[in-house]
Tab-separated table of C-alpha atoms and ligand atoms in Angstrom:
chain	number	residue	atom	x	y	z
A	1	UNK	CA	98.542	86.694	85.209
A	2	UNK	CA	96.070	83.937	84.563
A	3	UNK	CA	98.355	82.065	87.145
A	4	UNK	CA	98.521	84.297	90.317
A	5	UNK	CA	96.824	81.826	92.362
A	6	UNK	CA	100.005	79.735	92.236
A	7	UNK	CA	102.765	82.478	91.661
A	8	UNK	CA	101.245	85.383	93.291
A	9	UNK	CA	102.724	85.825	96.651
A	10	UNK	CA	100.160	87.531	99.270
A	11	UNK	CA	96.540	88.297	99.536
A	12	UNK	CA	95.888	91.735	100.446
A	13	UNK	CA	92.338	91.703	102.435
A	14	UNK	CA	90.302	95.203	102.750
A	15	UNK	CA	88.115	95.202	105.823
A	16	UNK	CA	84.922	96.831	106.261
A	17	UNK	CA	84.606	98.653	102.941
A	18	UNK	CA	81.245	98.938	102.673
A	19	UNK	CA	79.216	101.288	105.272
A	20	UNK	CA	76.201	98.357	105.215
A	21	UNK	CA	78.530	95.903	106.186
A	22	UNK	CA	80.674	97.682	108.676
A	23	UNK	CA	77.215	98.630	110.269
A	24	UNK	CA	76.222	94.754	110.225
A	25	UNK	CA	78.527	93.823	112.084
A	26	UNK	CA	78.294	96.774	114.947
A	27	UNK	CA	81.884	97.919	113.342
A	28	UNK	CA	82.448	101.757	113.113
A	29	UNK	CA	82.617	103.201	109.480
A	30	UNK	CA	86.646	103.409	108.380
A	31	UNK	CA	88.252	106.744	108.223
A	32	UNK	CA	90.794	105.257	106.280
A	33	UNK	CA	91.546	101.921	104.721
A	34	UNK	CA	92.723	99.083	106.538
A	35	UNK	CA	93.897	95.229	105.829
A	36	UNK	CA	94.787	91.979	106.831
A	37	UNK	CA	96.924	89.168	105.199
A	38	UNK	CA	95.903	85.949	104.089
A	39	UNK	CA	98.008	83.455	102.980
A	40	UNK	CA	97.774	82.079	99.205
A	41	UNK	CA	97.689	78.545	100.779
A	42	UNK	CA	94.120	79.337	101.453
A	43	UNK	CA	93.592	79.497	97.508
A	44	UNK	CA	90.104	76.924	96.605
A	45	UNK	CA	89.621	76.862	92.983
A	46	UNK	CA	86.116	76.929	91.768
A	47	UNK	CA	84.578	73.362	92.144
A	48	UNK	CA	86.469	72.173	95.302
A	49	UNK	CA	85.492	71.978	98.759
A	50	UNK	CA	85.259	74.462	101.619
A	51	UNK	CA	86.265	72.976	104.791
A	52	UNK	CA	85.100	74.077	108.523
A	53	UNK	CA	86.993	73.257	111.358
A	54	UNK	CA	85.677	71.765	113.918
A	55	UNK	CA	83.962	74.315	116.871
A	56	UNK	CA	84.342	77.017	113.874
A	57	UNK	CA	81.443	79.398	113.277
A	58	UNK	CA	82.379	80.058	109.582
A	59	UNK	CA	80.896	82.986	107.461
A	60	UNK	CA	81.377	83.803	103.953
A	61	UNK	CA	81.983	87.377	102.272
A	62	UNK	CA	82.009	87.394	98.543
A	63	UNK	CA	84.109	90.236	97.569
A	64	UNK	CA	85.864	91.557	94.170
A	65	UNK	CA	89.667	90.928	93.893
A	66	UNK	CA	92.053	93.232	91.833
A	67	UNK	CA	95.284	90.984	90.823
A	68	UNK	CA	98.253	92.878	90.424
A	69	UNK	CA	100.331	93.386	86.870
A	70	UNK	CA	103.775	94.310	88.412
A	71	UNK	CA	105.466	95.977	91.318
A	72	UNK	CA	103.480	98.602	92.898
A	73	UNK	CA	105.088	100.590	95.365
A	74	UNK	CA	104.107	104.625	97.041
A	75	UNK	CA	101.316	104.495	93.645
A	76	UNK	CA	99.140	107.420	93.394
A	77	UNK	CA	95.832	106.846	93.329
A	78	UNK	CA	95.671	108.718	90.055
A	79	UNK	CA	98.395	105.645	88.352
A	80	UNK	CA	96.869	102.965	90.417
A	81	UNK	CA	94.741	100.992	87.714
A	82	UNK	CA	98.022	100.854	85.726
A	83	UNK	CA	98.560	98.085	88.123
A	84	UNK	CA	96.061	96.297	87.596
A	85	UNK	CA	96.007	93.217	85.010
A	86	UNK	CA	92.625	91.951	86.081
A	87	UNK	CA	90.273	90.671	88.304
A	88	UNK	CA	89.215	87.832	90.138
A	89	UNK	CA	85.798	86.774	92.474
A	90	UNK	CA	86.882	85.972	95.609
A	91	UNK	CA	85.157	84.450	99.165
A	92	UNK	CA	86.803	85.922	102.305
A	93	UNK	CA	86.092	83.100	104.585
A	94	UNK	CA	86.146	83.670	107.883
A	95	UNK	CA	85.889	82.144	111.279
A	96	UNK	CA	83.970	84.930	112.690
A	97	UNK	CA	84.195	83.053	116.511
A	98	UNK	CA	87.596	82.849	116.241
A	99	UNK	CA	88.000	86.532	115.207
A	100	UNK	CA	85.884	87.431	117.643
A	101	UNK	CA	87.871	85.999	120.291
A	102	UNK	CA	90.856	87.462	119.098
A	103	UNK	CA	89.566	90.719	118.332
A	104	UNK	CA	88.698	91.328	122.338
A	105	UNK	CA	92.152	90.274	123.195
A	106	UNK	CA	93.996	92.304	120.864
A	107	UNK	CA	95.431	89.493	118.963
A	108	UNK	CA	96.265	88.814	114.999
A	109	UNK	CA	93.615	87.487	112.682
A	110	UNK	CA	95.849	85.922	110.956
A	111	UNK	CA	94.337	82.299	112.052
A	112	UNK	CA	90.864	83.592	111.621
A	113	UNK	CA	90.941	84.417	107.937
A	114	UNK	CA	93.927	81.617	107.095
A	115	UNK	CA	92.468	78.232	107.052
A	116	UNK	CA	93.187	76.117	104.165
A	117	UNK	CA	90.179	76.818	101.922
A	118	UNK	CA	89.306	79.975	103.513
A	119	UNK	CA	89.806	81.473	99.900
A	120	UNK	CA	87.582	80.562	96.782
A	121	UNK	CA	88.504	82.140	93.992
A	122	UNK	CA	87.522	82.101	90.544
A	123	UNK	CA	89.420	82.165	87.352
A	124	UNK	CA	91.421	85.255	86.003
A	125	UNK	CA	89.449	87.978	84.419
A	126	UNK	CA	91.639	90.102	81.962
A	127	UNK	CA	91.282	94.067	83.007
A	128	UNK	CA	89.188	94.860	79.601
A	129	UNK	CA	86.465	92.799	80.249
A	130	UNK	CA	85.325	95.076	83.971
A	131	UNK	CA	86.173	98.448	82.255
A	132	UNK	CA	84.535	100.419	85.386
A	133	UNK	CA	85.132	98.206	88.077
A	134	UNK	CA	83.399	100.622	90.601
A	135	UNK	CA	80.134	99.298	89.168
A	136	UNK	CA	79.753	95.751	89.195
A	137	UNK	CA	77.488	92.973	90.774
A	138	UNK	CA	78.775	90.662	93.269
A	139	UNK	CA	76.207	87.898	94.601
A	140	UNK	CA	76.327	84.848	96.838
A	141	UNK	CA	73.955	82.276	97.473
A	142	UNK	CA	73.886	79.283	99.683
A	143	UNK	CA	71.632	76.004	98.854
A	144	UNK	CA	70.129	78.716	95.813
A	145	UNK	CA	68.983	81.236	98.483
A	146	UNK	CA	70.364	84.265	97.812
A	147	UNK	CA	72.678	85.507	100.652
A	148	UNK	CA	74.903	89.054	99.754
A	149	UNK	CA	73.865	90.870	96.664
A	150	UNK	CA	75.695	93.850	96.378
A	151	UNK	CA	77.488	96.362	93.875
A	152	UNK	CA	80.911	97.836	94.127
A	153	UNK	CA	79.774	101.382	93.666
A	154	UNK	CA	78.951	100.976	97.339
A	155	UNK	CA	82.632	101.036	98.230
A	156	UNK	CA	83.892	103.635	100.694
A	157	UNK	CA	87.527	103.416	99.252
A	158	UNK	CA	87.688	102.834	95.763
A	159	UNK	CA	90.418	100.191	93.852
A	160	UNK	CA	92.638	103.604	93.344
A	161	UNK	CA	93.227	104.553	96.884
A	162	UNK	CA	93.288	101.149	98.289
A	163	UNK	CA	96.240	100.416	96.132
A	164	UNK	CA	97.398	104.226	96.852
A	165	UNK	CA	97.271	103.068	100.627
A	166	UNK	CA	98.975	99.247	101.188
A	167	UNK	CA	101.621	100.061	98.209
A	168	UNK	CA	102.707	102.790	100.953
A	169	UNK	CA	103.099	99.985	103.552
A	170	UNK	CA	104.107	96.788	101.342
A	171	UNK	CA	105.381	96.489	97.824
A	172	UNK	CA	102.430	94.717	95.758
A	173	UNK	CA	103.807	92.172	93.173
A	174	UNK	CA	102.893	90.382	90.241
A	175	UNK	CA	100.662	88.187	90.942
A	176	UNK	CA	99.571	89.465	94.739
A	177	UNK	CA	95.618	89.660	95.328
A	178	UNK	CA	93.544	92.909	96.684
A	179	UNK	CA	90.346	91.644	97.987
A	180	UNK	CA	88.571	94.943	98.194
A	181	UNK	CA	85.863	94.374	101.118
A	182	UNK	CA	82.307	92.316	101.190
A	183	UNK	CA	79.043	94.305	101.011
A	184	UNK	CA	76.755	93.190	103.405
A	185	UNK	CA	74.635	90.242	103.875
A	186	UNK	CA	77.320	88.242	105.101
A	187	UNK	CA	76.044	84.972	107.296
A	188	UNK	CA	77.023	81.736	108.398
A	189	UNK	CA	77.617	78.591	106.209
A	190	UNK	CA	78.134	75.032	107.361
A	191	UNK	CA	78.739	71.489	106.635
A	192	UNK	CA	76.261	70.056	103.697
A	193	UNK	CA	76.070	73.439	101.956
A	194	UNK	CA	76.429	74.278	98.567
A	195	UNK	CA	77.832	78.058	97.803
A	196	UNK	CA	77.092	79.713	94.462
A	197	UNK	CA	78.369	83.500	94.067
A	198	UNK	CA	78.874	85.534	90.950
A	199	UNK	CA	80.140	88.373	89.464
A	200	UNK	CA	78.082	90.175	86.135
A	201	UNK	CA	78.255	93.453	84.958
A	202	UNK	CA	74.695	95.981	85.708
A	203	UNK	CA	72.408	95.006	83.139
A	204	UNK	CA	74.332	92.100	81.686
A	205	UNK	CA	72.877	88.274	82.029
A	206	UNK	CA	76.358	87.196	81.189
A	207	UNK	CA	78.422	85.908	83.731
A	208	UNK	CA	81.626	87.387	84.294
A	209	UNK	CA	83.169	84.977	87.135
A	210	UNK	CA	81.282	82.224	89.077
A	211	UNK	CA	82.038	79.688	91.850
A	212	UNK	CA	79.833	76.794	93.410
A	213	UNK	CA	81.838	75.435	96.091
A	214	UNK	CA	80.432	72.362	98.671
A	215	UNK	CA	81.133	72.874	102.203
A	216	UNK	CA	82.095	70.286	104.127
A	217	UNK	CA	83.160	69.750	108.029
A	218	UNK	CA	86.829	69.221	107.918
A	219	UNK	CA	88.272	66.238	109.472
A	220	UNK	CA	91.598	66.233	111.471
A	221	UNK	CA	93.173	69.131	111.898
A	222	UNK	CA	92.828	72.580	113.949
A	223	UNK	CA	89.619	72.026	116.564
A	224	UNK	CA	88.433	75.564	117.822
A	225	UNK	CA	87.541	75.651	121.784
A	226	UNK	CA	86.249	79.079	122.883
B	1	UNK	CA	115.849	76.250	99.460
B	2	UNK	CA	118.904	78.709	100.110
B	3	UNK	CA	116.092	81.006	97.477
B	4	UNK	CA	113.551	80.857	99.933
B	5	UNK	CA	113.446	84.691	100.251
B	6	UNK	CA	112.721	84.666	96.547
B	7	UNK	CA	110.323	81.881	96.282
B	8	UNK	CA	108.756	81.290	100.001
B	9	UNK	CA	104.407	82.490	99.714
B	10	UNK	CA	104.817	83.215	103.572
B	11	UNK	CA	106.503	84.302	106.365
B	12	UNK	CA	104.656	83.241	109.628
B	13	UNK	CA	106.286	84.770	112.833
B	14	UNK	CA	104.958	83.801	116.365
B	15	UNK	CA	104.117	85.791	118.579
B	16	UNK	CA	105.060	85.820	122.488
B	17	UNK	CA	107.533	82.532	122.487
B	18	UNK	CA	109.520	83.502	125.099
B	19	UNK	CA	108.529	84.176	128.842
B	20	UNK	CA	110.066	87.132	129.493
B	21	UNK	CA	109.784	89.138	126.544
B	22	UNK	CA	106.012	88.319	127.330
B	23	UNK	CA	106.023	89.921	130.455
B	24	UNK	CA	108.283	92.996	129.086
B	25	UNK	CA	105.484	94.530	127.030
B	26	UNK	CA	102.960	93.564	130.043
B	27	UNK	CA	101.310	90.886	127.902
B	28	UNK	CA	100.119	87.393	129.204
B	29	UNK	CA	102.415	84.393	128.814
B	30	UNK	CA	100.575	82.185	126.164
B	31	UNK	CA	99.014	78.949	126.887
B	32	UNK	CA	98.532	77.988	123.239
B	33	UNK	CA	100.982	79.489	119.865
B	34	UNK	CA	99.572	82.433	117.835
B	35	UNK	CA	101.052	83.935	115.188
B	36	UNK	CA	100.377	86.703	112.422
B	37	UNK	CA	101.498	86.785	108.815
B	38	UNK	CA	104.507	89.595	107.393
B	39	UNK	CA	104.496	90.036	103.545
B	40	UNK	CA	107.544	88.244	101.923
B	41	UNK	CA	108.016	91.867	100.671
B	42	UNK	CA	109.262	93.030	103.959
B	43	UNK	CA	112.766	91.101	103.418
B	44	UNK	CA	115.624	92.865	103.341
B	45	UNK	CA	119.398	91.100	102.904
B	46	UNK	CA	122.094	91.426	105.203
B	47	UNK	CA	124.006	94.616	104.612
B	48	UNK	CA	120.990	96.571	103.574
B	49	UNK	CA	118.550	99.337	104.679
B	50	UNK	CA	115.811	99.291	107.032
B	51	UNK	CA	113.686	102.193	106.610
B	52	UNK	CA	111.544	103.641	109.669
B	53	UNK	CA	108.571	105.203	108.078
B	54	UNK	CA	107.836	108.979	109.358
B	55	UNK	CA	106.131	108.536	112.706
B	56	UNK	CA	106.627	105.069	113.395
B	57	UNK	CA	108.520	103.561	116.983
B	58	UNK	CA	110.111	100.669	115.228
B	59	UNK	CA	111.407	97.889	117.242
B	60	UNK	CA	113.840	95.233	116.934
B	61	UNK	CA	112.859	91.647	117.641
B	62	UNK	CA	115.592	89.034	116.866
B	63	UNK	CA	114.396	85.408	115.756
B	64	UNK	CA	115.449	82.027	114.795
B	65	UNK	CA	113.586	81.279	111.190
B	66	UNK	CA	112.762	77.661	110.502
B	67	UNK	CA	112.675	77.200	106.817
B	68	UNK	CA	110.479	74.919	105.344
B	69	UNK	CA	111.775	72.455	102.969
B	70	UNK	CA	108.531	70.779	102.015
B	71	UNK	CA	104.468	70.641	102.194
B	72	UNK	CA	103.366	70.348	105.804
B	73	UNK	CA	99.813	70.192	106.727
B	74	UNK	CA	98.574	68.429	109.843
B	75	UNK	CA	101.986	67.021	110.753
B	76	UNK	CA	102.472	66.012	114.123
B	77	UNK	CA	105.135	67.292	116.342
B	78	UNK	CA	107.599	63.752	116.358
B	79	UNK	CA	107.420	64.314	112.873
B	80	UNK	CA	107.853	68.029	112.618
B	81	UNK	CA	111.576	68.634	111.821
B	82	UNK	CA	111.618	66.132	108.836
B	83	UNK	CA	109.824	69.278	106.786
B	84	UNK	CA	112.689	71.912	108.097
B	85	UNK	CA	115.411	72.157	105.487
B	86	UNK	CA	117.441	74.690	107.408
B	87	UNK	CA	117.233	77.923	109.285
B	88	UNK	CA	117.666	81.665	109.008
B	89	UNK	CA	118.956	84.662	111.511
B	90	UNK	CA	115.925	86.982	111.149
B	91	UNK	CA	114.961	90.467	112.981
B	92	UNK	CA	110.871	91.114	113.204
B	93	UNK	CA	110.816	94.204	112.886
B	94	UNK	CA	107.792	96.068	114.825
B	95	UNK	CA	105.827	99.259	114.566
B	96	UNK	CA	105.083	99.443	118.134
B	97	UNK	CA	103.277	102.343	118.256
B	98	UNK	CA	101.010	101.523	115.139
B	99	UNK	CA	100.932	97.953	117.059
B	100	UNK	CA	99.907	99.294	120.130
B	101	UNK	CA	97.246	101.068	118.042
B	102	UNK	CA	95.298	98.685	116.591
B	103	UNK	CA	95.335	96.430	119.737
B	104	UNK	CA	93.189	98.277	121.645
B	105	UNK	CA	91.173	98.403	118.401
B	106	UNK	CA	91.085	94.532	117.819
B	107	UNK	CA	92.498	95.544	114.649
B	108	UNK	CA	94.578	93.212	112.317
B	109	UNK	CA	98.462	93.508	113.180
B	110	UNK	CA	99.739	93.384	109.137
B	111	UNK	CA	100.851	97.050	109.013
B	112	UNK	CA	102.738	97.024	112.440
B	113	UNK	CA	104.725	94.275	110.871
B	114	UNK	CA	104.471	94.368	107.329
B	115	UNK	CA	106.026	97.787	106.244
B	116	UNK	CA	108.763	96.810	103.258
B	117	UNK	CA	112.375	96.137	104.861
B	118	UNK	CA	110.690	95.254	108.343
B	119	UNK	CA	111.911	91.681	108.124
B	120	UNK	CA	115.999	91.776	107.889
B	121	UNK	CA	117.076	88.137	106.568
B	122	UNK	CA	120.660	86.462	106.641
B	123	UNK	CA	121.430	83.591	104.237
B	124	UNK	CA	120.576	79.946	104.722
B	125	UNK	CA	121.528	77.748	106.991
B	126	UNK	CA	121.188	74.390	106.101
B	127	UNK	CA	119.947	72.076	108.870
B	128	UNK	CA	122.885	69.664	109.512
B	129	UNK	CA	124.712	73.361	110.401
B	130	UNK	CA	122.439	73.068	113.564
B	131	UNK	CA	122.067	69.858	115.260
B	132	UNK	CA	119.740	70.950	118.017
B	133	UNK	CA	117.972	74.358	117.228
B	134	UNK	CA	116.215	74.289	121.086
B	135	UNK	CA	120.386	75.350	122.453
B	136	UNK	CA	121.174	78.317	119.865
B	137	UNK	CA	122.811	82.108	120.782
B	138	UNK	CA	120.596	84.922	119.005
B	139	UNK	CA	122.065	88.527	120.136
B	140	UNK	CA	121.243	92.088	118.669
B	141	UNK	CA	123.245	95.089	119.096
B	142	UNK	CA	122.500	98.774	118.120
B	143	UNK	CA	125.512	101.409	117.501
B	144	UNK	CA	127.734	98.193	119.328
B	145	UNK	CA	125.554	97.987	122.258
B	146	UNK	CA	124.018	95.040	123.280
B	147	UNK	CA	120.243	95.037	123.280
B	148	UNK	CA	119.406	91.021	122.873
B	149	UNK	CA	121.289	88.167	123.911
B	150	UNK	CA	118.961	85.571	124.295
B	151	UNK	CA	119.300	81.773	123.995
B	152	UNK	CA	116.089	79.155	121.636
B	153	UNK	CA	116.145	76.791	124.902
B	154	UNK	CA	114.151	79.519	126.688
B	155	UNK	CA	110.991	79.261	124.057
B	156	UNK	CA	108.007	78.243	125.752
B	157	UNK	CA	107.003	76.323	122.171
B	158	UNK	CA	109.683	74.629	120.332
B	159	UNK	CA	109.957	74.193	116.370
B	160	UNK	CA	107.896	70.686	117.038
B	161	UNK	CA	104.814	71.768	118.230
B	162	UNK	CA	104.971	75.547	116.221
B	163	UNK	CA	104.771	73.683	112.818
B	164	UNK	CA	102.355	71.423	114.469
B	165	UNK	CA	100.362	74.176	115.529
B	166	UNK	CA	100.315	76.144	112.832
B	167	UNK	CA	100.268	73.388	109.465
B	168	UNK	CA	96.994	72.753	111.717
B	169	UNK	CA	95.650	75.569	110.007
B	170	UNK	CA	97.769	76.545	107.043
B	171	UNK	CA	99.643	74.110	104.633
B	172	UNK	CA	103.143	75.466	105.343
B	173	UNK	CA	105.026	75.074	101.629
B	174	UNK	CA	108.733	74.795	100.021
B	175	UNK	CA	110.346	78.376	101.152
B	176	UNK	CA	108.221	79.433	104.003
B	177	UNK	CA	109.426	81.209	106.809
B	178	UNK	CA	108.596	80.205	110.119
B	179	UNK	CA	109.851	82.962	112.631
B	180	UNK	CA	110.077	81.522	116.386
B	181	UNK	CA	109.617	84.557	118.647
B	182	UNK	CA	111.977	87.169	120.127
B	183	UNK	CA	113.941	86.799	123.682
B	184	UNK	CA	113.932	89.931	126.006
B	185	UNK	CA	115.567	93.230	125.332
B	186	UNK	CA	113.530	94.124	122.448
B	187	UNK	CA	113.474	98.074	122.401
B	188	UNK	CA	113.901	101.022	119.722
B	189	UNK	CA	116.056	101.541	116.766
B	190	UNK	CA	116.123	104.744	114.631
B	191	UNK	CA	117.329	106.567	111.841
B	192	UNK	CA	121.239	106.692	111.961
B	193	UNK	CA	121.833	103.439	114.018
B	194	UNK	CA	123.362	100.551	112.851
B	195	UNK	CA	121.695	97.098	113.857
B	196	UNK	CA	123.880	94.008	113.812
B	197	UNK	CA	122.694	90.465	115.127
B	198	UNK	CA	124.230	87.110	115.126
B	199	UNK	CA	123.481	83.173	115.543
B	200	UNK	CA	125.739	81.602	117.600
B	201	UNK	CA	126.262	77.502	118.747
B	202	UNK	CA	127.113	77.903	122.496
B	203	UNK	CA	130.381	77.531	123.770
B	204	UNK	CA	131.682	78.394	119.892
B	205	UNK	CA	133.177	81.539	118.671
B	206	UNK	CA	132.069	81.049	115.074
B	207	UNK	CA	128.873	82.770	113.793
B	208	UNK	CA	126.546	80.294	111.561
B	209	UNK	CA	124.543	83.655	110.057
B	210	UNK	CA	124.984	86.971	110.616
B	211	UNK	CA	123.065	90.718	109.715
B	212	UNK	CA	124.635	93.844	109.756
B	213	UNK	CA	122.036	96.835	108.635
B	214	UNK	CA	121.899	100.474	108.380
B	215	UNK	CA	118.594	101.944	109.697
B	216	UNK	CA	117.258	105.277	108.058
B	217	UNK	CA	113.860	107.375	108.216
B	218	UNK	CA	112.069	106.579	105.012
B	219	UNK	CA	111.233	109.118	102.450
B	220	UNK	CA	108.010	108.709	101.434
B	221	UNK	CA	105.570	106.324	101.563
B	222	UNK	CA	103.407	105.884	104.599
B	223	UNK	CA	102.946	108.000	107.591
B	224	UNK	CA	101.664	107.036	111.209
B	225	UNK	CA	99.304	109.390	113.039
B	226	UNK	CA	98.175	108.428	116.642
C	1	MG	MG1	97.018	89.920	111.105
C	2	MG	MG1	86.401	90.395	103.931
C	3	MG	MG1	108.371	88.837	116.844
């Protein structure tokens, strides 16, 4: 599974999973789970480049992935983490003037959170090494300044009953992504940055996963006009 | 590519392509493409199952598919067919009701259109089968009846400027799905009917790709609550 980010077919997106967050961004707190797709051509590896559109206001949202071991479909929360072969750290980029837009008009955000690049993500993780993956550190930083620092405990929906709810909508498949919702902090980043974030367990110096992407204006391509 | 069902990352479906299926569900006729994302996990073959989960108004849209043959990103419209390697009949299949939900919530559209078997998917067509994919037949009958009988020179965006549009923002790769919009007539299917839709060169009695599917209520799985 050390290769989903080239054979894994969808990214499953969680939005506003954490209250904070939700609350950040004037959003009412879920009453049950709910996601967006983003495509895997979004994938960034750790070391590349993040790159803005043009007339794109883009923010970042570090967030904990859970990469799925083989075909989950109508999983009980109680089976879920049977499905899981490990984990990944993930940035859910995301042109939040674009979503805007499209939120007021009732569209898809489907262009909003699919840019190329729109999704750092770090190397695989195997399942042992998170063995309660409701308590873990996430952090971001941009130019060293610490940006999101959060901790999965603060999840309204836990890995269980998110994969209990989409695997009752879509088959999950070796390979496919769960990003499982950004705690709060999130912000803007632009052109000239350089984005840090990093996953460690409570109490732990080690690093678990880790990314330090550049950001960079991206030339040619899709111009945003409001 | 005739595997593209098996190895495509993406299906991206547009949304609103032709004028008067805009103006059927009340909706503004767009100035610009969007699109959303449906799970390659929604794909069902011809001669298979849809399955309407409990609560759910399902709708048929029939579509022309474009199928990508190689790595697009930024490619201009003059250039744009050079990356399709053929085409696909394809029905995009709608939850209208969850749809019509999360619109008015500025919600993301992936359940409405992602539940498994909500993309029906005939065999490949390779491109030389269709010499000029802006004059093609698509119709769509329930229990015999015709619902759709629309023709691709009504789309208000042609193949050209969709893949230029959207590898604007996404790389489109080998196997994707590009889905081109649905005529007018869309409208409700349910448990016991039989859906059958066909692609058709005017003025010729053969049919280049064809679906014949048996829709049931699913057992299980998700269930819609207004
Ligand atoms: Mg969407
Ligand atoms: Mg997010
Ligand atoms: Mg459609």
């Amino acid at each position: 599974m050390s290769s989903f980010r080239t054979t894994g077919r969808k990214i499953v997106a969680i939005g506003r999973n954490y209250a904070e967050h939700a609350k950040e961004l004037n959003n009412a707190v879920p009453t049950e789970p709910f996601f967006f797709l983003k495509p895997t051509s979004s994938y960034v590896d750790n070391g590349g480049v993040i790159e803005i559109p043009k007339g794109v206001v883009a923010h970042f949202e570090v967030e904990l992935g859970a990469v799925i071991g083989r075909r989950a479909k109508d999983v009980r929360r109680e089976e879920a983490m049977k499905y899981v072969a490990g984990y990944a750290l993930g940035v859910d980029m995301t042109a939040r003037n674009v979503q805007d837009k499209v939120k007021k008009a009732g569209l898809p955000w489907s262009t909003a959170k699919g840019f190329d690049s729109f999704t750092p993500i770090s190397s695989f993780i195997p399942a042992s090494s998170i063995p309660d993956p409701s308590n873990v550190n996430l952090w971001l930083k941009t130019n060293g300044n610490t940006r999101q620092n959060g901790n999965t405990k603060d999840m309204i929906f836990g890995i269980p009953q998110l994969i209990e709810h989409v695997s009752s909508i879509m088959t999950l498949e070796e390979g496919d992504l769960l990003l499982t919702g950004t705690p709060s902090g999130v912000g803007q980043t632009q052109d000239g940055d350089v984005m840090e974030a990093g996953l460690q367990l409570p109490g732990e110096s080690r690093i678990l996963a880790e990314l330090k992407m550049k950001v960079k204006e991206r030339q040619g391509g899709y111009v945003f006009k409001l």
